[in-house]
Short mmCIF file of C-alpha atoms and ligand atoms in Angstrom, two decimals:
data_model
loop_
_atom_site.label_atom_id
_atom_site.label_comp_id
_atom_site.label_asym_id
_atom_site.label_seq_id
_atom_site.Cartn_x
_atom_site.Cartn_y
_atom_site.Cartn_z
CA MET N 152 55.58 57.29 -61.50
CA GLU N 153 58.69 57.22 -59.31
CA ARG N 154 56.67 57.21 -56.09
CA ILE N 155 55.11 53.85 -56.90
CA GLY N 156 58.38 52.04 -57.62
CA LYS N 157 60.00 53.51 -54.50
CA PHE N 158 57.07 52.51 -52.34
CA LEU N 159 57.14 48.91 -53.58
CA GLN N 160 60.92 48.62 -53.09
CA ALA N 161 60.72 49.99 -49.55
CA ARG N 162 57.96 47.55 -48.65
CA LYS N 163 60.00 44.65 -50.10
CA ASP N 164 63.15 45.70 -48.25
CA SER N 165 61.38 45.66 -44.89
CA ASN N 166 59.47 42.41 -45.51
CA LEU N 167 56.21 44.32 -45.58
CA LEU N 168 55.03 43.84 -49.14
CA ARG N 169 51.55 42.38 -49.11
CA LYS N 170 50.24 40.16 -51.86
CA LEU N 171 47.04 38.37 -52.79
CA ASN N 172 46.59 34.61 -52.56
CA PRO N 173 43.69 33.41 -54.72
CA TYR N 174 41.76 30.38 -53.45
CA SER N 175 39.41 28.19 -55.43
CA LYS N 176 36.95 27.18 -52.72
CA SER N 177 36.42 26.84 -48.98
CA GLU N 178 34.77 23.98 -47.13
CA ASN N 179 34.48 22.82 -43.50
CA GLY N 180 37.31 25.01 -42.24
CA TYR N 181 39.63 24.31 -45.18
CA ILE N 182 40.64 26.39 -48.20
CA TYR N 183 42.20 25.30 -51.46
CA ILE N 184 45.08 27.39 -52.78
CA ASN N 185 47.03 26.24 -55.88
CA ASN N 186 45.34 22.85 -55.52
CA LYS N 187 46.69 22.41 -52.01
CA LYS N 188 44.35 22.00 -49.05
CA TYR N 189 44.97 24.08 -45.93
CA ALA N 190 43.22 24.25 -42.56
CA ASP N 191 42.10 27.88 -42.70
CA PHE N 192 42.88 30.06 -39.70
CA SER N 193 42.53 33.36 -41.52
CA SER N 194 38.83 33.69 -42.23
CA ASN N 195 36.17 35.66 -40.39
CA ASP N 196 33.59 33.01 -41.28
CA TYR N 197 33.52 32.04 -37.61
CA LEU N 198 30.38 29.89 -37.80
CA GLY N 199 30.97 28.41 -41.26
CA LEU N 200 27.84 30.15 -42.57
CA ALA N 201 29.41 31.14 -45.92
CA THR N 202 28.76 27.57 -47.09
CA HIS N 203 25.58 26.83 -45.14
CA PRO N 204 23.10 25.06 -47.48
CA LYS N 205 20.06 27.06 -46.30
CA ILE N 206 21.80 30.37 -46.90
CA ILE N 207 23.05 29.30 -50.31
CA GLN N 208 19.53 28.22 -51.20
CA ALA N 209 18.00 31.52 -50.06
CA SER N 210 20.60 33.44 -52.01
CA SER N 211 20.16 31.50 -55.28
CA TYR N 212 16.38 31.65 -55.01
CA ALA N 213 16.47 35.45 -54.78
CA ALA N 214 18.83 35.74 -57.76
CA GLN N 215 16.60 33.48 -59.85
CA ASN N 216 13.36 35.21 -58.93
CA ILE N 217 14.37 38.84 -58.63
CA GLY N 218 17.60 39.21 -60.60
CA THR N 219 21.28 39.79 -60.06
CA GLY N 220 21.25 43.48 -59.22
CA ALA N 221 19.17 45.97 -57.21
CA ARG N 222 19.44 48.26 -60.30
CA ALA N 223 19.73 51.56 -58.45
CA SER N 224 20.60 53.19 -55.17
CA ARG N 225 18.11 52.82 -52.31
CA LEU N 226 16.71 56.34 -52.76
CA LEU N 227 15.96 55.76 -56.44
CA SER N 228 14.33 52.46 -57.37
CA GLY N 229 16.83 50.14 -55.63
CA SER N 230 14.99 49.74 -52.32
CA LEU N 231 13.63 46.21 -52.48
CA GLU N 232 11.03 44.93 -50.02
CA LEU N 233 13.79 42.49 -49.08
CA HIS N 234 16.02 45.35 -47.86
CA HIS N 235 13.25 46.53 -45.56
CA LYS N 236 12.58 43.02 -44.32
CA LEU N 237 16.28 42.59 -43.51
CA GLU N 238 16.34 45.95 -41.71
CA GLU N 239 13.41 44.90 -39.54
CA LYS N 240 15.15 41.65 -38.72
CA ALA N 241 18.47 43.35 -37.99
CA ALA N 242 16.74 45.85 -35.67
CA GLU N 243 15.01 43.03 -33.83
CA PHE N 244 18.26 41.06 -33.61
CA LYS N 245 20.07 44.06 -32.09
CA GLN N 246 17.02 45.00 -29.97
CA LYS N 247 16.98 48.54 -31.35
CA PRO N 248 13.96 50.40 -32.84
CA ALA N 249 15.45 50.56 -36.35
CA ALA N 250 18.30 49.51 -38.61
CA LEU N 251 19.78 50.72 -41.89
CA ILE N 252 21.78 48.59 -44.29
CA PHE N 253 25.02 49.89 -45.79
CA ASN N 254 26.91 48.23 -48.61
CA SER N 255 29.65 47.10 -46.21
CA GLY N 256 30.81 47.68 -42.66
CA TYR N 257 33.50 49.94 -44.10
CA GLN N 258 30.91 52.10 -45.82
CA ALA N 259 28.76 52.16 -42.69
CA ASN N 260 31.53 53.63 -40.55
CA VAL N 261 32.72 56.09 -43.16
CA GLY N 262 29.19 57.26 -43.98
CA ILE N 263 27.76 57.43 -40.47
CA ILE N 264 30.57 59.22 -38.66
CA SER N 265 31.02 61.79 -41.42
CA ALA N 266 27.26 62.42 -41.69
CA ILE N 267 26.67 63.11 -38.00
CA PHE N 268 29.89 64.86 -36.90
CA ASN N 269 31.66 67.93 -38.22
CA LYS N 270 34.53 70.28 -37.50
CA GLU N 271 32.91 71.81 -34.43
CA ASP N 272 32.95 68.39 -32.76
CA VAL N 273 35.39 66.11 -30.98
CA ILE N 274 35.82 62.35 -31.31
CA PHE N 275 37.47 60.00 -28.82
CA ALA N 276 38.46 56.70 -30.40
CA ASP N 277 40.30 53.67 -29.08
CA LYS N 278 43.90 53.59 -30.33
CA LEU N 279 43.26 50.28 -32.11
CA CYS N 280 40.05 51.22 -33.90
CA HIS N 281 39.55 49.82 -37.40
CA ALA N 282 40.67 51.80 -40.46
CA SER N 283 37.05 52.41 -41.51
CA ILE N 284 36.40 54.25 -38.25
CA ILE N 285 39.52 56.36 -38.66
CA ASP N 286 38.59 57.17 -42.27
CA GLY N 287 35.08 58.22 -41.21
CA ILE N 288 36.57 60.51 -38.57
CA LYS N 289 38.99 62.06 -41.07
CA LEU N 290 36.15 62.72 -43.45
CA SER N 291 34.06 64.33 -40.68
CA GLY N 292 36.74 66.96 -40.02
CA SER N 293 36.21 66.56 -36.26
CA LYS N 294 39.07 66.86 -33.81
CA LEU N 295 40.32 63.37 -32.96
CA PHE N 296 41.81 62.09 -29.71
CA ARG N 297 42.88 58.47 -29.51
CA TYR N 298 42.84 56.94 -26.06
CA ARG N 299 45.13 54.06 -25.09
CA HIS N 300 43.70 50.70 -26.07
CA ASN N 301 40.84 49.65 -23.77
CA ASP N 302 41.98 52.24 -21.21
CA SER N 303 38.88 54.00 -19.87
CA GLU N 304 40.97 55.98 -17.35
CA HIS N 305 42.92 57.53 -20.19
CA LEU N 306 39.64 58.19 -21.99
CA GLU N 307 38.35 60.07 -18.95
CA ILE N 308 41.51 62.19 -18.71
CA LEU N 309 40.98 63.25 -22.33
CA LEU N 310 37.26 63.86 -21.86
CA LYS N 311 37.85 65.99 -18.77
CA LYS N 312 40.43 68.11 -20.57
CA GLU N 313 38.87 68.41 -24.04
CA ARG N 314 35.12 67.74 -24.03
CA ALA N 315 33.92 71.22 -23.07
CA LYS N 316 35.84 72.93 -25.90
CA TYR N 317 33.67 71.35 -28.59
CA LYS N 318 30.02 71.19 -29.55
CA GLU N 319 29.16 67.49 -29.85
CA ALA N 320 31.34 64.62 -28.70
CA LEU N 321 31.55 61.04 -29.91
CA ILE N 322 33.12 58.08 -28.15
CA ILE N 323 33.71 55.19 -30.52
CA THR N 324 35.14 51.73 -30.00
CA GLU N 325 34.91 48.18 -31.25
CA SER N 326 33.60 45.55 -28.86
CA VAL N 327 35.85 42.66 -29.96
CA PHE N 328 39.14 43.96 -31.41
CA SER N 329 40.29 42.34 -34.62
CA MET N 330 44.05 42.48 -34.06
CA ASP N 331 44.25 41.81 -30.31
CA GLY N 332 41.24 39.53 -29.85
CA ASP N 333 40.23 41.31 -26.64
CA ILE N 334 37.05 43.07 -25.48
CA ALA N 335 36.46 46.76 -24.71
CA PRO N 336 35.41 47.86 -21.19
CA LEU N 337 31.99 48.92 -22.49
CA THR N 338 30.34 49.39 -19.09
CA ASP N 339 33.01 51.88 -18.02
CA ILE N 340 32.84 53.69 -21.36
CA ALA N 341 29.04 53.89 -21.16
CA PHE N 342 29.38 55.52 -17.75
CA LEU N 343 31.71 58.15 -19.25
CA LYS N 344 29.38 58.69 -22.20
CA ASN N 345 26.69 59.81 -19.75
CA LYS N 346 28.99 61.76 -17.46
CA TYR N 347 30.48 63.80 -20.31
CA ASN N 348 27.40 64.01 -22.50
CA ALA N 349 28.80 62.17 -25.50
CA PHE N 350 27.29 60.13 -28.31
CA PHE N 351 28.37 56.46 -28.21
CA ILE N 352 28.98 54.20 -31.21
CA VAL N 353 30.16 50.60 -30.87
CA ASP N 354 31.33 48.51 -33.81
CA GLU N 355 30.43 44.86 -33.20
CA ALA N 356 31.94 43.52 -36.44
CA HIS N 357 33.74 40.59 -34.80
CA ALA N 358 31.25 39.97 -31.99
CA THR N 359 27.99 39.67 -33.90
CA GLY N 360 26.66 36.12 -34.21
CA ILE N 361 28.92 34.87 -31.43
CA TYR N 362 28.43 36.57 -28.05
CA GLY N 363 25.32 37.20 -25.98
CA LYS N 364 22.38 34.92 -25.29
CA ASN N 365 20.84 35.60 -28.71
CA GLY N 366 24.18 35.89 -30.45
CA SER N 367 23.73 39.59 -31.03
CA GLY N 368 27.08 40.57 -29.52
CA ILE N 369 28.92 41.89 -26.48
CA ILE N 370 26.49 44.79 -26.01
CA GLU N 371 23.69 42.29 -25.51
CA GLU N 372 25.87 40.19 -23.20
CA GLN N 373 26.75 43.22 -21.05
CA LYS N 374 23.16 44.57 -21.10
CA LEU N 375 24.15 47.92 -22.60
CA ILE N 376 21.76 48.13 -25.53
CA ASP N 377 20.12 51.35 -24.29
CA GLN N 378 23.47 52.99 -23.61
CA VAL N 379 24.77 52.71 -27.15
CA ASP N 380 23.38 55.21 -29.67
CA ILE N 381 24.47 53.32 -32.78
CA ILE N 382 25.57 49.71 -33.03
CA ILE N 383 27.54 48.97 -36.20
CA GLY N 384 27.62 45.48 -37.61
CA THR N 385 28.62 43.56 -40.70
CA PHE N 386 27.11 40.56 -42.46
CA GLY N 387 30.57 39.76 -43.82
CA LYS N 388 32.07 38.04 -40.80
CA ALA N 389 30.29 35.48 -38.60
CA LEU N 390 27.14 35.91 -40.70
CA GLY N 391 29.00 34.48 -43.70
CA SER N 392 27.67 36.89 -46.31
CA PHE N 393 28.21 40.57 -47.13
CA GLY N 394 27.00 44.05 -46.19
CA GLY N 395 26.99 46.34 -43.15
CA TYR N 396 24.31 47.95 -41.00
CA ALA N 397 23.61 50.40 -38.23
CA ALA N 398 21.10 49.59 -35.48
CA CYS N 399 19.75 52.78 -33.92
CA SER N 400 16.66 54.93 -33.23
CA LYS N 401 14.14 55.68 -35.98
CA ASP N 402 15.27 59.33 -36.07
CA ILE N 403 18.91 58.40 -36.53
CA ARG N 404 17.90 56.04 -39.35
CA ASP N 405 15.92 58.81 -41.08
CA PHE N 406 18.82 61.20 -40.62
CA LEU N 407 21.27 58.74 -42.18
CA ILE N 408 18.99 58.01 -45.14
CA ASN N 409 19.08 61.73 -45.88
CA SER N 410 22.72 62.45 -45.20
CA ALA N 411 25.10 59.47 -45.22
CA ARG N 412 26.85 59.80 -48.57
CA SER N 413 28.07 56.19 -48.70
CA PHE N 414 24.41 55.17 -48.33
CA ILE N 415 23.00 57.65 -50.84
CA TYR N 416 25.54 57.43 -53.65
CA SER N 417 25.98 53.69 -54.14
CA THR N 418 23.91 50.97 -55.77
CA ALA N 419 21.92 48.97 -53.22
CA LEU N 420 23.08 45.46 -52.32
CA PRO N 421 21.69 42.77 -54.66
CA PRO N 422 18.72 40.51 -53.80
CA SER N 423 20.90 37.40 -53.44
CA THR N 424 23.05 39.05 -50.78
CA ILE N 425 20.09 40.46 -48.88
CA SER N 426 18.33 37.11 -48.92
CA ALA N 427 21.46 35.39 -47.67
CA ASN N 428 21.65 37.91 -44.81
CA ILE N 429 18.04 37.26 -43.83
CA ALA N 430 18.69 33.52 -43.86
CA SER N 431 21.80 33.87 -41.78
CA LEU N 432 20.01 35.93 -39.11
CA ASP N 433 17.45 33.12 -38.98
CA ILE N 434 20.19 30.57 -38.49
CA ILE N 435 21.76 32.56 -35.65
CA LYS N 436 18.36 32.30 -33.99
CA THR N 437 17.65 28.62 -34.70
CA GLU N 438 21.12 27.12 -34.40
CA PRO N 439 22.72 28.44 -31.17
CA LYS N 440 24.79 25.24 -31.14
CA LEU N 441 27.05 26.76 -33.81
CA ARG N 442 28.25 29.53 -31.50
CA GLN N 443 28.46 27.20 -28.50
CA THR N 444 30.78 24.90 -30.45
CA LEU N 445 32.85 27.89 -31.52
CA LEU N 446 33.30 29.04 -27.93
CA GLU N 447 34.26 25.52 -26.86
CA ASN N 448 36.87 25.43 -29.62
CA VAL N 449 38.21 28.78 -28.44
CA SER N 450 38.72 27.69 -24.84
CA PHE N 451 40.21 24.38 -25.98
CA PHE N 452 42.72 26.10 -28.29
CA ARG N 453 43.58 28.84 -25.80
CA SER N 454 44.26 26.25 -23.09
CA LEU N 455 46.60 24.33 -25.43
CA LEU N 456 48.51 27.53 -26.16
CA LYS N 457 49.47 28.00 -22.50
CA ASN N 458 52.48 25.77 -23.22
CA ILE N 459 53.90 27.33 -26.37
CA PRO N 460 57.00 29.55 -26.24
CA TYR N 461 55.17 32.70 -27.38
CA GLU N 462 52.84 35.15 -25.69
CA THR N 463 49.14 34.70 -26.52
CA ILE N 464 46.82 37.68 -26.08
CA GLY N 465 43.07 38.37 -25.93
CA ILE N 466 40.19 36.15 -24.82
CA THR N 467 38.02 35.73 -27.92
CA GLN N 468 37.88 33.61 -31.09
CA ILE N 469 40.63 35.83 -32.49
CA VAL N 470 43.81 34.37 -31.08
CA PRO N 471 47.01 36.36 -31.74
CA ILE N 472 50.40 35.02 -30.78
CA ILE N 473 53.08 37.67 -30.63
CA ILE N 474 56.27 36.73 -32.47
CA GLY N 475 57.94 40.17 -32.63
CA GLN N 476 60.21 40.58 -35.66
CA ASN N 477 58.68 40.65 -39.14
CA LYS N 478 61.12 38.13 -40.61
CA LYS N 479 60.63 35.60 -37.83
CA THR N 480 56.86 35.93 -38.11
CA ILE N 481 56.98 35.36 -41.86
CA ASN N 482 59.18 32.30 -41.40
CA LEU N 483 56.83 30.76 -38.87
CA SER N 484 53.88 31.47 -41.14
CA SER N 485 55.58 29.71 -44.08
CA HIS N 486 56.48 26.80 -41.84
CA LEU N 487 52.79 26.47 -40.98
CA GLN N 488 51.87 26.72 -44.65
CA ASP N 489 54.25 23.89 -45.50
CA GLN N 490 52.46 21.82 -42.88
CA GLY N 491 49.02 22.67 -44.30
CA TYR N 492 47.87 25.51 -42.01
CA TRP N 493 46.84 28.90 -43.38
CA ALA N 494 47.58 31.64 -40.83
CA LEU N 495 48.98 34.86 -42.14
CA PRO N 496 51.50 37.16 -40.50
CA ILE N 497 50.07 40.49 -39.32
CA ARG N 498 52.75 43.14 -39.52
CA PRO N 499 53.22 46.88 -39.11
CA PRO N 500 51.59 49.23 -39.96
CA THR N 501 48.53 47.11 -39.08
CA VAL N 502 50.10 46.42 -35.65
CA PRO N 503 52.89 48.34 -33.80
CA GLU N 504 56.60 47.86 -34.66
CA ASN N 505 58.14 44.69 -33.13
CA LYS N 506 54.67 43.35 -32.38
CA ALA N 507 54.32 41.28 -35.54
CA ARG N 508 52.09 38.33 -34.91
CA LEU N 509 50.34 35.32 -36.24
CA ARG N 510 46.64 35.62 -35.82
CA PHE N 511 44.49 32.51 -35.65
CA SER N 512 40.78 32.89 -36.29
CA ILE N 513 39.06 29.96 -34.67
CA THR N 514 35.84 28.74 -36.22
CA THR N 515 33.07 26.26 -35.51
CA CYS N 516 34.41 24.12 -38.36
CA HIS N 517 37.81 23.40 -36.80
CA THR N 518 38.00 20.02 -35.12
CA LYS N 519 39.75 19.52 -31.79
CA GLU N 520 42.22 17.29 -33.61
CA THR N 521 43.14 20.04 -36.08
CA LEU N 522 43.59 22.51 -33.23
CA LYS N 523 45.79 20.07 -31.34
CA LYS N 524 47.98 19.30 -34.35
CA LEU N 525 48.36 23.00 -35.07
CA THR N 526 49.72 23.65 -31.58
CA GLU N 527 52.25 20.86 -32.05
CA VAL N 528 53.49 22.40 -35.30
CA LEU N 529 54.08 25.69 -33.47
CA TYR N 530 57.00 24.19 -31.56
CA VAL N 531 59.91 24.94 -33.89
C1 PLP L 135 35.82 44.12 -40.83
C2 PLP L 135 35.48 45.33 -40.08
C3 PLP L 135 34.76 46.35 -40.70
C4 PLP L 135 34.41 46.33 -42.16
O1 PLP L 135 33.34 45.52 -42.41
P1 PLP L 135 33.11 45.02 -43.92
O2 PLP L 135 31.70 44.62 -43.97
O3 PLP L 135 34.08 43.91 -44.13
O4 PLP L 135 33.44 46.19 -44.81
C5 PLP L 135 34.40 47.44 -39.93
N1 PLP L 135 34.75 47.52 -38.63
C6 PLP L 135 35.47 46.57 -38.02
C7 PLP L 135 35.81 46.71 -36.59
C8 PLP L 135 35.85 45.43 -38.73
O5 PLP L 135 36.57 44.49 -38.13
#
């Protein structure tokens, strides 16, 4: 088809063609690609849990004793006792009455938003919300307004003007943003949720396991658990495994079981994955040192970056440095690769034009020495 060839050529011409880079294994903050070892700054495995021996053991044990697949969707015969045990643990972790597992964070957002909201409703979403949130909104048919990133004043202007024209309203944001590494003004947004009678969903994909006293996220840290109607999370990032979930009231859980199509029409996650998720929630509880070390690494790296000739943004473990042009960003990324550092360029349309960046994901596994050497390599 002509469209496909044209698309690929256009992407190539503007240095925007994305490709896959297979790796053979990961270990202690390193990955192996084509037999070369790189310090990995591109993973979401912030605590190194994807290779934690206890989680691997729990996962293999479940595969050996129960099997490789759940054999059906949850509503048929795919609802293992393990799924329910994980849901109880996830609810407790998020301090909500109930939780429901989805097959990924992507499927959680798409399924939940489109199940609850429809074309009589209005949705206010942060300009930088994740693609899965946007896709869920599109599928819902609701009217969408995107407020300027982390700008609660702009959100209020939109609410004041538009809220009353629609039946139900949803305000949705992430807590830690994946491309800017910053944190949403959740207290201000919660105030507006009440003032304008809106439903409030917060996606804690990049915050879970890291922030808050119990590692449950920013909502816990800012004491807003009761203000948020649904907290979305994923087991695929700091929890080192796979799968998504919603933490919510019991009624919302029952509603979703009966109406979220991405929940209903997909085979349930396999026993090995569910067991790994249970083990990783246990480790978040018993090994707080992992997240403390991560946060120390973050402040160490961010303080080193004060001297480099590029702008650094955000305040979290996601550390973007803005390079600007696509070509320049790609060149710097290949320079880092030559030196043994894996940090990929993030380009439009993922980020705005002329805001191409290198994004460093800091993890517990990085040593101070690696972080220091990386900053030195950035001076070119
Ligand atoms: C990664 C991410 C998701 C998707 O989660 P998966 O479990 O990887 O599908 C959803 N929302 C946000 C904000 C994310 O960063």
